[in-house]
XYZ file of N, CA, C and O in Angstrom:
800
model
N 11.530 -59.866 -71.926
C 11.996 -60.790 -70.900
C 11.358 -62.164 -71.059
O 12.028 -63.191 -70.938
N 10.077 -62.188 -71.366
C 9.397 -63.465 -71.552
C 9.979 -64.220 -72.744
O 10.131 -65.439 -72.706
N 10.307 -63.482 -73.791
C 10.855 -64.121 -74.991
C 12.197 -64.781 -74.686
O 12.466 -65.911 -75.113
N 13.066 -64.091 -73.917
C 14.366 -64.661 -73.599
C 14.237 -65.804 -72.594
O 15.015 -66.770 -72.639
N 13.268 -65.710 -71.671
C 13.035 -66.817 -70.748
C 12.617 -68.075 -71.523
O 13.066 -69.187 -71.235
N 11.750 -67.894 -72.524
C 11.336 -69.025 -73.351
C 12.509 -69.576 -74.151
O 12.636 -70.781 -74.365
N 13.372 -68.659 -74.608
C 14.550 -69.104 -75.365
C 15.440 -69.985 -74.492
O 16.005 -70.973 -74.951
N 15.555 -69.638 -73.196
C 16.379 -70.433 -72.291
C 15.728 -71.778 -71.977
O 16.423 -72.753 -71.677
N 14.397 -71.830 -72.016
C 13.736 -73.113 -71.811
C 14.088 -74.071 -72.948
O 14.256 -75.271 -72.741
N 14.206 -73.524 -74.152
C 14.557 -74.343 -75.313
C 16.049 -74.655 -75.305
O 16.463 -75.785 -75.575
N 16.869 -73.652 -74.979
C 18.319 -73.828 -74.981
C 18.911 -73.176 -73.736
O 19.268 -72.004 -73.760
N 19.037 -73.924 -72.629
C 19.566 -73.354 -71.375
C 20.998 -72.861 -71.487
O 21.456 -72.124 -70.631
N 21.711 -73.254 -72.538
C 23.107 -72.856 -72.702
C 23.266 -71.652 -73.625
O 24.357 -71.396 -74.139
N 22.184 -70.922 -73.843
C 22.275 -69.725 -74.683
C 22.865 -68.575 -73.873
O 22.180 -67.916 -73.089
N 24.170 -68.347 -74.044
C 24.841 -67.278 -73.304
C 24.244 -65.922 -73.651
O 24.093 -65.054 -72.787
N 23.905 -65.720 -74.909
C 23.359 -64.435 -75.333
C 22.020 -64.140 -74.657
O 21.743 -63.005 -74.265
N 21.185 -65.165 -74.506
C 19.898 -64.975 -73.845
C 20.105 -64.593 -72.385
O 19.408 -63.720 -71.850
N 21.073 -65.230 -71.712
C 21.382 -64.863 -70.328
C 21.858 -63.410 -70.256
O 21.474 -62.664 -69.348
N 22.687 -63.012 -71.208
C 23.218 -61.642 -71.207
C 22.095 -60.627 -71.363
O 22.025 -59.629 -70.634
N 21.202 -60.860 -72.315
C 20.104 -59.925 -72.545
C 19.163 -59.863 -71.331
O 18.693 -58.787 -70.945
N 18.892 -61.019 -70.718
C 18.036 -61.031 -69.531
C 18.688 -60.275 -68.378
O 18.012 -59.563 -67.629
N 20.006 -60.424 -68.231
C 20.716 -59.702 -67.175
C 20.552 -58.197 -67.356
O 20.268 -57.464 -66.400
N 20.712 -57.725 -68.586
C 20.560 -56.290 -68.865
C 19.137 -55.828 -68.553
O 18.928 -54.758 -67.964
N 18.160 -56.637 -68.923
C 16.757 -56.264 -68.700
C 16.414 -56.251 -67.212
O 15.735 -55.336 -66.729
N 16.884 -57.263 -66.469
C 16.618 -57.294 -65.033
C 17.299 -56.116 -64.332
O 16.741 -55.509 -63.419
N 18.524 -55.797 -64.774
C 19.228 -54.666 -64.160
C 18.520 -53.352 -64.475
O 18.357 -52.482 -63.615
N 18.071 -53.221 -65.716
C 17.364 -52.003 -66.117
C 16.060 -51.857 -65.342
O 15.651 -50.742 -64.990
N 15.409 -52.980 -65.049
C 14.162 -52.948 -64.288
C 14.387 -52.356 -62.905
O 13.507 -51.672 -62.364
N 15.575 -52.610 -62.335
C 15.967 -51.962 -61.091
C 15.452 -52.588 -59.820
O 15.841 -52.183 -58.735
N 14.569 -53.575 -59.922
C 13.989 -54.172 -58.717
C 14.471 -55.598 -58.473
O 14.125 -56.181 -57.459
N 15.260 -56.156 -59.377
C 15.689 -57.543 -59.236
C 17.178 -57.686 -59.531
O 17.574 -58.362 -60.488
N 18.035 -57.061 -58.713
C 19.484 -57.163 -58.954
C 20.013 -58.588 -58.822
O 20.962 -58.961 -59.502
N 19.393 -59.404 -57.938
C 19.858 -60.790 -57.775
C 19.669 -61.577 -59.065
O 20.534 -62.365 -59.463
N 18.527 -61.364 -59.729
C 18.276 -62.055 -61.002
C 19.272 -61.595 -62.064
O 19.759 -62.400 -62.867
N 19.578 -60.302 -62.062
C 20.549 -59.777 -63.036
C 21.924 -60.408 -62.802
O 22.599 -60.834 -63.750
N 22.332 -60.492 -61.531
C 23.630 -61.096 -61.209
C 23.661 -62.556 -61.669
O 24.650 -63.023 -62.247
N 22.566 -63.277 -61.414
C 22.505 -64.682 -61.813
C 22.742 -64.836 -63.323
O 23.558 -65.662 -63.762
N 22.042 -64.042 -64.116
C 22.172 -64.180 -65.574
C 23.536 -63.692 -66.072
O 24.085 -64.258 -67.022
N 24.098 -62.651 -65.431
C 25.460 -62.244 -65.792
C 26.446 -63.383 -65.517
O 27.341 -63.664 -66.328
N 26.291 -64.036 -64.360
C 27.198 -65.120 -64.008
C 27.036 -66.318 -64.948
O 28.012 -66.986 -65.309
N 25.797 -66.593 -65.337
C 25.571 -67.668 -66.301
C 26.245 -67.344 -67.636
O 26.831 -68.221 -68.288
N 26.164 -66.080 -68.041
C 26.800 -65.654 -69.290
C 28.318 -65.880 -69.204
O 28.927 -66.428 -70.133
N 28.937 -65.478 -68.076
C 30.379 -65.653 -67.927
C 30.750 -67.133 -67.842
O 31.812 -67.540 -68.309
N 29.872 -67.945 -67.226
C 30.161 -69.377 -67.148
C 30.144 -70.014 -68.534
O 30.995 -70.845 -68.856
N 29.175 -69.616 -69.346
C 29.059 -70.193 -70.687
C 30.058 -69.587 -71.663
O 30.417 -70.208 -72.655
N 30.499 -68.358 -71.391
C 31.481 -67.684 -72.248
C 32.652 -67.218 -71.393
O 32.832 -66.024 -71.155
N 33.487 -68.135 -70.875
C 34.589 -67.744 -69.985
C 35.595 -66.811 -70.640
O 36.295 -66.085 -69.951
N 35.669 -66.809 -71.961
C 36.598 -65.914 -72.649
C 35.909 -64.717 -73.265
O 36.434 -64.118 -74.200
N 34.742 -64.347 -72.746
C 33.974 -63.233 -73.325
C 34.804 -61.951 -73.334
O 35.424 -61.589 -72.336
N 34.805 -61.266 -74.465
C 35.605 -60.058 -74.608
C 35.082 -58.898 -73.775
O 35.813 -57.978 -73.446
N 33.801 -58.949 -73.421
C 33.223 -57.839 -72.661
C 33.194 -58.118 -71.162
O 32.559 -57.384 -70.414
N 33.873 -59.180 -70.715
C 33.785 -59.586 -69.303
C 34.297 -58.503 -68.367
O 33.607 -58.108 -67.426
N 35.517 -58.015 -68.622
C 36.135 -57.087 -67.681
C 35.631 -55.657 -67.827
O 35.566 -54.919 -66.846
N 35.293 -55.248 -69.041
C 34.927 -53.843 -69.234
C 33.432 -53.600 -69.184
O 33.012 -52.442 -69.129
N 32.622 -54.660 -69.155
C 31.175 -54.447 -69.152
C 30.461 -55.319 -68.121
O 29.773 -54.803 -67.245
N 30.650 -56.630 -68.200
C 29.870 -57.543 -67.359
C 30.229 -57.405 -65.885
O 29.344 -57.234 -65.038
N 31.520 -57.471 -65.555
C 31.921 -57.410 -64.150
C 31.546 -56.088 -63.474
O 31.088 -56.095 -62.328
N 31.724 -54.933 -64.153
C 31.259 -53.691 -63.524
C 29.755 -53.696 -63.262
O 29.293 -53.182 -62.241
N 28.980 -54.310 -64.163
C 27.530 -54.380 -63.959
C 27.207 -55.309 -62.774
O 26.273 -55.040 -62.011
N 27.961 -56.396 -62.639
C 27.742 -57.298 -61.505
C 28.009 -56.562 -60.197
O 27.255 -56.683 -59.225
N 29.087 -55.776 -60.171
C 29.419 -55.013 -58.970
C 28.312 -54.023 -58.632
O 27.910 -53.887 -57.469
N 27.784 -53.352 -59.646
C 26.702 -52.391 -59.414
C 25.454 -53.096 -58.877
O 24.780 -52.590 -57.968
N 25.149 -54.263 -59.421
C 23.984 -55.030 -58.945
C 24.207 -55.511 -57.513
O 23.275 -55.540 -56.702
N 25.430 -55.891 -57.206
C 25.745 -56.334 -55.850
C 25.507 -55.196 -54.853
O 24.923 -55.405 -53.778
N 25.930 -53.998 -55.216
C 25.726 -52.857 -54.332
C 24.237 -52.547 -54.178
O 23.777 -52.215 -53.079
N 23.491 -52.672 -55.275
C 22.056 -52.429 -55.198
C 21.381 -53.479 -54.322
O 20.486 -53.163 -53.530
N 21.819 -54.724 -54.439
C 21.255 -55.797 -53.627
C 21.567 -55.575 -52.148
O 20.728 -55.831 -51.280
N 22.762 -55.080 -51.862
C 23.155 -54.841 -50.473
C 22.260 -53.801 -49.817
O 21.997 -53.862 -48.615
N 21.750 -52.862 -50.615
C 20.885 -51.828 -50.054
C 19.548 -52.390 -49.595
O 18.866 -51.785 -48.773
N 19.154 -53.535 -50.160
C 17.850 -54.104 -49.816
C 17.911 -55.011 -48.595
O 16.885 -55.462 -48.116
N 19.116 -55.312 -48.126
C 19.269 -56.208 -46.983
C 19.607 -55.395 -45.744
O 20.518 -54.575 -45.759
N 18.875 -55.611 -44.679
C 19.126 -54.905 -43.424
C 20.378 -55.475 -42.772
O 20.427 -56.642 -42.404
N 21.404 -54.635 -42.622
C 22.663 -55.085 -42.054
C 22.817 -54.670 -40.593
O 23.824 -54.969 -39.969
N 21.836 -53.983 -40.042
C 21.960 -53.503 -38.676
C 22.931 -52.335 -38.619
O 23.147 -51.619 -39.593
N 23.531 -52.146 -37.464
C 24.476 -51.046 -37.293
C 25.709 -51.272 -38.164
O 26.277 -52.360 -38.194
N 26.125 -50.250 -38.881
C 27.283 -50.334 -39.764
C 28.514 -49.839 -39.017
O 28.522 -48.725 -38.489
N 29.549 -50.683 -38.949
C 30.775 -50.296 -38.263
C 31.582 -49.349 -39.133
O 31.330 -49.196 -40.339
N 32.566 -48.732 -38.515
C 33.420 -47.798 -39.265
C 34.174 -48.531 -40.365
O 34.326 -48.005 -41.473
N 34.602 -49.761 -40.075
C 35.316 -50.542 -41.087
C 34.404 -50.855 -42.270
O 34.821 -50.767 -43.430
N 33.152 -51.250 -41.973
C 32.208 -51.538 -43.054
C 31.936 -50.299 -43.887
O 31.819 -50.368 -45.113
N 31.841 -49.148 -43.213
C 31.607 -47.906 -43.939
C 32.747 -47.623 -44.905
O 32.532 -47.213 -46.050
N 33.996 -47.869 -44.449
C 35.152 -47.671 -45.324
C 35.105 -48.627 -46.512
O 35.460 -48.254 -47.640
N 34.654 -49.867 -46.246
C 34.564 -50.850 -47.331
C 33.510 -50.429 -48.352
O 33.710 -50.567 -49.562
N 32.371 -49.919 -47.849
C 31.323 -49.447 -48.760
C 31.843 -48.293 -49.620
O 31.576 -48.222 -50.829
N 32.560 -47.385 -48.977
C 33.098 -46.238 -49.717
C 34.104 -46.695 -50.764
O 34.135 -46.169 -51.885
N 34.921 -47.699 -50.386
C 35.894 -48.234 -51.344
C 35.185 -48.877 -52.542
O 35.594 -48.684 -53.693
N 34.118 -49.638 -52.264
C 33.355 -50.268 -53.342
C 32.737 -49.227 -54.261
O 32.709 -49.375 -55.486
N 32.219 -48.157 -53.648
C 31.610 -47.093 -54.453
C 32.650 -46.429 -55.347
O 32.386 -46.137 -56.525
N 33.850 -46.184 -54.800
C 34.927 -45.579 -55.601
C 35.352 -46.510 -56.726
O 35.575 -46.080 -57.864
N 35.462 -47.810 -56.415
C 35.844 -48.790 -57.432
C 34.798 -48.873 -58.532
O 35.122 -48.955 -59.717
N 33.534 -48.827 -58.130
C 32.447 -48.862 -59.110
C 32.503 -47.648 -60.019
O 32.321 -47.752 -61.240
N 32.755 -46.478 -59.440
C 32.838 -45.260 -60.242
C 34.017 -45.316 -61.208
O 33.921 -44.892 -62.362
N 35.141 -45.892 -60.729
C 36.305 -46.006 -61.598
C 36.019 -46.929 -62.784
O 36.363 -46.625 -63.930
N 35.354 -48.056 -62.494
C 35.025 -49.004 -63.561
C 34.050 -48.390 -64.557
O 34.161 -48.596 -65.770
N 33.073 -47.623 -64.051
C 32.138 -46.954 -64.952
C 32.868 -45.979 -65.870
O 32.546 -45.856 -67.059
N 33.852 -45.258 -65.301
C 34.619 -44.312 -66.115
C 35.406 -45.041 -67.193
O 35.495 -44.576 -68.343
N 35.976 -46.196 -66.834
C 36.722 -46.979 -67.822
C 35.800 -47.484 -68.936
O 36.159 -47.457 -70.112
N 34.614 -47.957 -68.549
C 33.652 -48.430 -69.548
C 33.281 -47.298 -70.496
O 33.216 -47.475 -71.723
N 33.030 -46.116 -69.932
C 32.660 -44.972 -70.768
C 33.788 -44.602 -71.716
O 33.556 -44.264 -72.879
N 35.042 -44.681 -71.218
C 36.193 -44.359 -72.066
C 36.310 -45.355 -73.214
O 36.576 -44.975 -74.361
N 36.095 -46.645 -72.914
C 36.127 -47.677 -73.970
C 35.034 -47.434 -75.003
O 35.266 -47.512 -76.210
N 33.849 -47.145 -74.522
C 32.732 -46.923 -75.438
C 32.989 -45.720 -76.334
O 32.691 -45.746 -77.531
N 33.560 -44.663 -75.766
C 33.871 -43.476 -76.547
C 34.931 -43.782 -77.599
O 34.827 -43.365 -78.751
N 35.962 -44.542 -77.205
C 37.037 -44.869 -78.131
C 36.527 -45.687 -79.315
O 36.846 -45.420 -80.463
N 35.684 -46.684 -79.022
C 35.181 -47.533 -80.095
C 34.113 -46.849 -80.931
O 33.881 -47.215 -82.072
N 33.454 -45.845 -80.351
C 32.469 -45.106 -81.121
C 33.151 -44.217 -82.160
O 32.641 -44.001 -83.258
N 34.328 -43.691 -81.797
C 35.048 -42.801 -82.711
C 36.016 -43.552 -83.619
O 36.378 -43.066 -84.681
N 36.434 -44.751 -83.188
C 37.393 -45.519 -83.979
C 37.049 -46.995 -83.912
O 37.741 -47.787 -83.282
N 35.938 -47.403 -84.560
C 35.511 -48.806 -84.484
C 36.522 -49.735 -85.134
O 37.087 -49.402 -86.180
N 36.800 -50.886 -84.525
C 37.736 -51.853 -85.109
C 37.088 -52.621 -86.244
O 35.882 -52.526 -86.476
N 37.911 -53.378 -86.950
C 37.397 -54.226 -88.020
C 36.620 -55.384 -87.449
O 36.548 -55.569 -86.236
N 36.025 -56.224 -88.295
C 35.248 -57.370 -87.805
C 36.117 -58.322 -87.011
O 37.252 -58.595 -87.374
N 35.570 -58.812 -85.918
C 36.300 -59.745 -85.057
C 36.326 -61.126 -85.703
O 35.464 -61.461 -86.514
N 37.327 -61.958 -85.338
C 37.355 -63.338 -85.852
C 36.079 -64.059 -85.456
O 35.480 -63.767 -84.432
N 35.696 -65.038 -86.292
C 34.430 -65.746 -86.054
C 34.385 -66.365 -84.670
O 33.367 -66.358 -84.004
N 35.513 -66.928 -84.209
C 35.518 -67.606 -82.910
C 35.348 -66.640 -81.754
O 34.992 -67.033 -80.664
N 35.651 -65.341 -81.998
C 35.593 -64.369 -80.897
C 34.356 -63.518 -80.928
O 34.168 -62.658 -80.089
N 33.494 -63.715 -81.934
C 32.291 -62.897 -82.008
C 31.322 -63.250 -80.896
O 31.280 -64.364 -80.428
N 30.510 -62.275 -80.539
C 29.522 -62.487 -79.468
C 28.505 -63.517 -79.919
O 28.158 -63.608 -81.089
N 27.980 -64.323 -78.986
C 26.978 -65.345 -79.336
C 25.680 -64.740 -79.814
O 25.311 -63.646 -79.421
N 24.973 -65.480 -80.669
C 23.703 -65.011 -81.201
C 22.581 -65.364 -80.251
O 22.471 -66.480 -79.783
N 21.691 -64.401 -79.985
C 20.540 -64.646 -79.116
C 19.360 -65.101 -79.947
O 19.400 -65.109 -81.175
N 18.274 -65.468 -79.251
C 17.063 -65.904 -79.946
C 16.497 -64.789 -80.795
O 16.106 -64.979 -81.936
N 16.446 -63.564 -80.244
C 15.893 -62.451 -81.006
C 16.763 -61.222 -80.938
O 16.427 -60.196 -81.483
N 17.918 -61.315 -80.232
C 18.775 -60.153 -80.090
C 20.185 -60.606 -79.841
O 20.440 -61.736 -79.458
N 21.171 -59.703 -80.056
C 22.569 -60.001 -79.834
C 23.127 -58.991 -78.866
O 22.925 -57.803 -79.052
N 23.842 -59.409 -77.802
C 24.384 -58.446 -76.855
C 25.463 -57.612 -77.505
O 26.270 -58.122 -78.282
N 25.466 -56.336 -77.212
C 26.487 -55.450 -77.735
C 27.719 -55.595 -76.876
O 27.689 -55.293 -75.688
N 28.846 -56.064 -77.460
C 30.046 -56.333 -76.681
C 31.221 -55.602 -77.284
O 31.582 -55.837 -78.434
N 31.864 -54.700 -76.533
C 33.051 -54.032 -77.029
C 34.126 -55.055 -77.311
O 34.384 -55.930 -76.488
N 34.757 -55.023 -78.502
C 35.754 -56.026 -78.869
C 37.080 -55.825 -78.163
O 37.362 -54.784 -77.594
N 37.933 -56.859 -78.284
C 39.309 -56.814 -77.813
C 39.446 -56.570 -76.332
O 40.434 -56.017 -75.869
N 38.424 -56.916 -75.539
C 38.546 -56.768 -74.094
C 39.321 -57.947 -73.536
O 39.420 -58.995 -74.158
N 39.864 -57.778 -72.332
C 40.633 -58.853 -71.706
C 39.731 -60.027 -71.390
O 38.600 -59.833 -70.976
N 40.224 -61.278 -71.580
C 39.376 -62.448 -71.289
C 39.088 -62.542 -69.814
O 39.878 -62.125 -68.978
N 37.962 -63.141 -69.514
C 37.542 -63.283 -68.112
C 38.135 -64.533 -67.511
O 38.297 -65.547 -68.173
N 38.447 -64.465 -66.224
C 38.915 -65.655 -65.512
C 37.819 -66.253 -64.678
O 38.008 -67.229 -63.979
N 36.617 -65.666 -64.738
C 35.504 -66.162 -63.921
C 34.687 -67.149 -64.716
O 34.267 -66.872 -65.812
N 34.469 -68.336 -64.155
C 33.668 -69.357 -64.836
C 32.964 -70.223 -63.815
O 32.977 -71.430 -63.897
N 32.355 -69.602 -62.822
C 31.673 -70.370 -61.785
C 30.350 -70.881 -62.292
O 29.557 -70.113 -62.820
N 30.016 -72.165 -62.093
C 28.760 -72.728 -62.597
C 27.605 -72.405 -61.696
O 27.746 -72.015 -60.555
N 26.365 -72.652 -62.261
C 25.140 -72.564 -61.468
C 24.709 -71.154 -61.171
O 25.334 -70.176 -61.568
N 23.601 -71.078 -60.435
C 23.062 -69.772 -60.044
C 23.855 -69.268 -58.846
O 23.424 -69.338 -57.711
N 25.085 -68.770 -59.102
C 25.929 -68.316 -58.018
C 26.550 -66.988 -58.356
O 26.743 -66.644 -59.516
N 26.884 -66.239 -57.342
C 27.689 -65.054 -57.514
C 29.137 -65.514 -57.455
O 29.464 -66.393 -56.682
N 30.026 -64.884 -58.220
C 31.419 -65.292 -58.185
C 32.014 -64.965 -56.829
O 31.508 -64.149 -56.081
N 33.155 -65.619 -56.543
C 33.788 -65.390 -55.253
C 34.168 -63.932 -55.091
O 34.156 -63.392 -53.998
N 34.495 -63.277 -56.207
C 34.841 -61.865 -56.131
C 33.624 -61.006 -55.909
O 33.730 -59.840 -55.578
N 32.428 -61.576 -56.109
C 31.218 -60.777 -55.931
C 30.627 -60.985 -54.567
O 30.528 -60.098 -53.756
N 30.196 -62.186 -54.239
C 29.603 -62.381 -52.922
C 29.691 -63.814 -52.423
O 29.286 -64.098 -51.319
N 30.224 -64.764 -53.197
C 30.343 -66.140 -52.754
C 29.013 -66.818 -52.494
O 28.910 -67.685 -51.647
N 27.977 -66.408 -53.211
C 26.657 -66.989 -52.962
C 26.546 -68.361 -53.623
O 27.379 -68.759 -54.418
N 25.460 -69.074 -53.247
C 25.235 -70.413 -53.795
C 23.834 -70.490 -54.368
O 23.116 -69.495 -54.405
N 23.472 -71.682 -54.815
C 22.124 -71.879 -55.324
C 21.515 -73.103 -54.650
O 22.231 -73.966 -54.150
N 20.196 -73.171 -54.648
C 19.489 -74.293 -54.041
C 18.262 -74.613 -54.885
O 17.504 -73.707 -55.255
N 18.084 -75.880 -55.193
C 16.913 -76.329 -55.929
C 15.863 -76.813 -54.932
O 16.127 -77.698 -54.121
N 14.689 -76.205 -54.986
C 13.632 -76.505 -54.015
C 13.147 -77.946 -54.174
O 12.885 -78.424 -55.281
N 13.014 -78.613 -53.031
C 12.495 -79.983 -52.992
C 11.139 -79.981 -52.289
O 10.775 -79.021 -51.611
N 10.404 -81.049 -52.456
C 9.067 -81.153 -51.863
C 9.125 -81.000 -50.350
O 9.986 -81.585 -49.696
N 8.220 -80.208 -49.799
C 8.122 -80.033 -48.359
C 9.021 -78.964 -47.785
O 8.950 -78.672 -46.599
N 9.873 -78.365 -48.598
C 10.784 -77.354 -48.082
C 10.090 -75.994 -47.967
O 9.211 -75.666 -48.760
N 10.524 -75.225 -46.997
C 10.032 -73.865 -46.771
C 11.228 -72.930 -46.729
O 12.375 -73.381 -46.571
N 10.999 -71.616 -46.868
C 12.119 -70.672 -46.772
C 12.898 -70.837 -45.470
O 14.120 -70.717 -45.449
N 12.191 -71.116 -44.372
C 12.865 -71.282 -43.083
C 13.793 -72.489 -43.100
O 14.928 -72.439 -42.627
N 13.297 -73.605 -43.668
C 14.108 -74.823 -43.742
C 15.350 -74.591 -44.606
O 16.467 -74.977 -44.247
N 15.148 -73.926 -45.738
C 16.266 -73.674 -46.659
C 17.275 -72.734 -46.017
O 18.486 -72.941 -46.086
N 16.785 -71.664 -45.379
C 17.679 -70.703 -44.737
C 18.503 -71.368 -43.640
O 19.715 -71.143 -43.517
N 17.851 -72.237 -42.832
C 18.560 -72.928 -41.760
C 19.624 -73.862 -42.330
O 20.709 -74.006 -41.765
N 19.321 -74.487 -43.456
C 20.260 -75.428 -44.075
C 21.566 -74.743 -44.456
O 22.646 -75.322 -44.333
N 21.481 -73.485 -44.915
C 22.680 -72.775 -45.364
C 23.198 -71.777 -44.332
O 24.157 -71.059 -44.596
N 22.548 -71.726 -43.171
C 23.026 -70.836 -42.118
C 22.828 -69.366 -42.430
O 23.680 -68.536 -42.103
N 21.731 -69.043 -43.111
C 21.447 -67.645 -43.433
C 20.102 -67.254 -42.827
O 19.307 -68.106 -42.433
N 19.845 -65.959 -42.768
C 18.563 -65.484 -42.269
C 17.503 -65.589 -43.358
O 17.794 -65.439 -44.541
N 16.282 -65.854 -42.914
C 15.179 -65.966 -43.876
C 15.025 -64.653 -44.649
O 14.776 -64.651 -45.857
N 15.194 -63.525 -43.930
C 15.050 -62.222 -44.595
C 16.072 -62.054 -45.712
O 15.760 -61.530 -46.791
N 17.319 -62.512 -45.463
C 18.368 -62.401 -46.479
C 18.059 -63.301 -47.671
O 18.281 -62.928 -48.824
N 17.541 -64.503 -47.389
C 17.182 -65.423 -48.475
C 16.070 -64.821 -49.346
O 16.133 -64.885 -50.577
N 15.066 -64.224 -48.705
C 13.958 -63.634 -49.462
C 14.433 -62.417 -50.242
O 13.992 -62.167 -51.365
N 15.349 -61.637 -49.641
C 15.863 -60.452 -50.342
C 16.661 -60.844 -51.574
O 16.661 -60.137 -52.576
N 17.345 -61.996 -51.501
C 18.131 -62.466 -52.648
C 17.243 -63.055 -53.743
O 17.694 -63.266 -54.866
N 15.977 -63.303 -53.421
C 15.030 -63.868 -54.384
C 13.728 -63.059 -54.330
O 12.700 -63.537 -53.816
N 13.764 -61.814 -54.811
C 12.608 -60.914 -54.667
C 11.334 -61.418 -55.333
O 10.248 -60.994 -54.966
N 11.430 -62.299 -56.290
C 10.227 -62.791 -56.979
C 9.632 -64.025 -56.300
O 8.609 -64.546 -56.728
N 10.287 -64.490 -55.249
C 9.857 -65.720 -54.588
C 8.611 -65.481 -53.744
O 8.530 -64.533 -52.974
N 7.628 -66.355 -53.902
C 6.424 -66.337 -53.068
C 6.605 -67.410 -52.002
O 6.558 -68.602 -52.284
N 6.834 -66.986 -50.758
C 7.145 -67.919 -49.680
C 6.017 -68.908 -49.421
O 6.244 -70.002 -48.912
N 4.800 -68.537 -49.783
C 3.657 -69.417 -49.520
C 3.412 -70.412 -50.642
O 2.637 -71.356 -50.483
N 4.057 -70.200 -51.779
C 3.826 -71.099 -52.913
C 5.165 -71.448 -53.571
O 5.454 -71.010 -54.687
N 6.002 -72.191 -52.861
C 7.275 -72.625 -53.434
C 7.024 -73.717 -54.462
O 6.161 -74.572 -54.287
N 7.792 -73.679 -55.526
C 7.643 -74.657 -56.604
C 8.802 -75.636 -56.580
O 9.968 -75.222 -56.566
N 8.495 -76.922 -56.584
C 9.545 -77.946 -56.615
C 10.345 -77.798 -57.903
O 9.783 -77.667 -58.980
N 11.662 -77.786 -57.764
C 12.529 -77.636 -58.930
C 12.955 -76.212 -59.165
O 13.862 -75.953 -59.961
N 12.329 -75.260 -58.483
C 12.708 -73.856 -58.637
C 14.082 -73.628 -58.035
O 14.417 -74.159 -56.980
N 14.922 -72.829 -58.710
C 16.278 -72.579 -58.240
C 16.338 -71.232 -57.514
O 15.903 -70.215 -58.046
N 16.884 -71.248 -56.304
C 16.994 -70.033 -55.503
C 18.462 -69.607 -55.401
O 19.357 -70.443 -55.362
N 18.665 -68.301 -55.330
C 19.992 -67.780 -55.027
C 20.122 -67.735 -53.512
O 19.265 -67.198 -52.829
N 21.193 -68.337 -52.999
C 21.405 -68.374 -51.542
C 22.521 -67.407 -51.190
O 23.663 -67.576 -51.626
N 22.228 -66.353 -50.421
C 23.270 -65.373 -50.062
C 24.290 -65.981 -49.107
O 24.012 -66.987 -48.472
N 25.459 -65.368 -48.983
C 26.444 -65.876 -48.029
C 25.951 -65.726 -46.610
O 25.158 -64.839 -46.321
N 26.399 -66.595 -45.692
C 25.928 -66.510 -44.293
C 26.449 -65.246 -43.613
O 27.438 -64.695 -44.033
């Protein structure tokens, strides 16, 4: 993770580095917001990525569900429960499709992809991307979740700002802001640091 973070400091437009960091953050299991951010950056830099629909978007959905578990929503209505169940079913369906694609390509790998369609090269690694996937229509900039994911935004910390000030500015609860940024130390905010801002 440190190696890919350094790679992004040198080249912030390295889509491959964002992809690898997203996988690592998701695998870590404690920072789904960071994983979503890097997945979204990857899709923004590679809007026609072949693995967008069969790999990246299902992972974003899974991270979104994991992030939702960390936020206290209070009493859950019957409608919300149905929506959660629908999301879980959709996630399971997407996972099954991904597994089917992986099985198909494992038994019948395609020939080399055209140079323009090959996955981007990372600093020390290359993301494994199933070829011939449908192009993505998602290309939202910045540290944001796509509208299909959660409609979140980003905020760059300025001098004198506190989590309370930032949360009030976007009309969100401080707890939700902190949950969306699990690595954030509320007592030591850094000017220039970018935060993920959850929807109100």
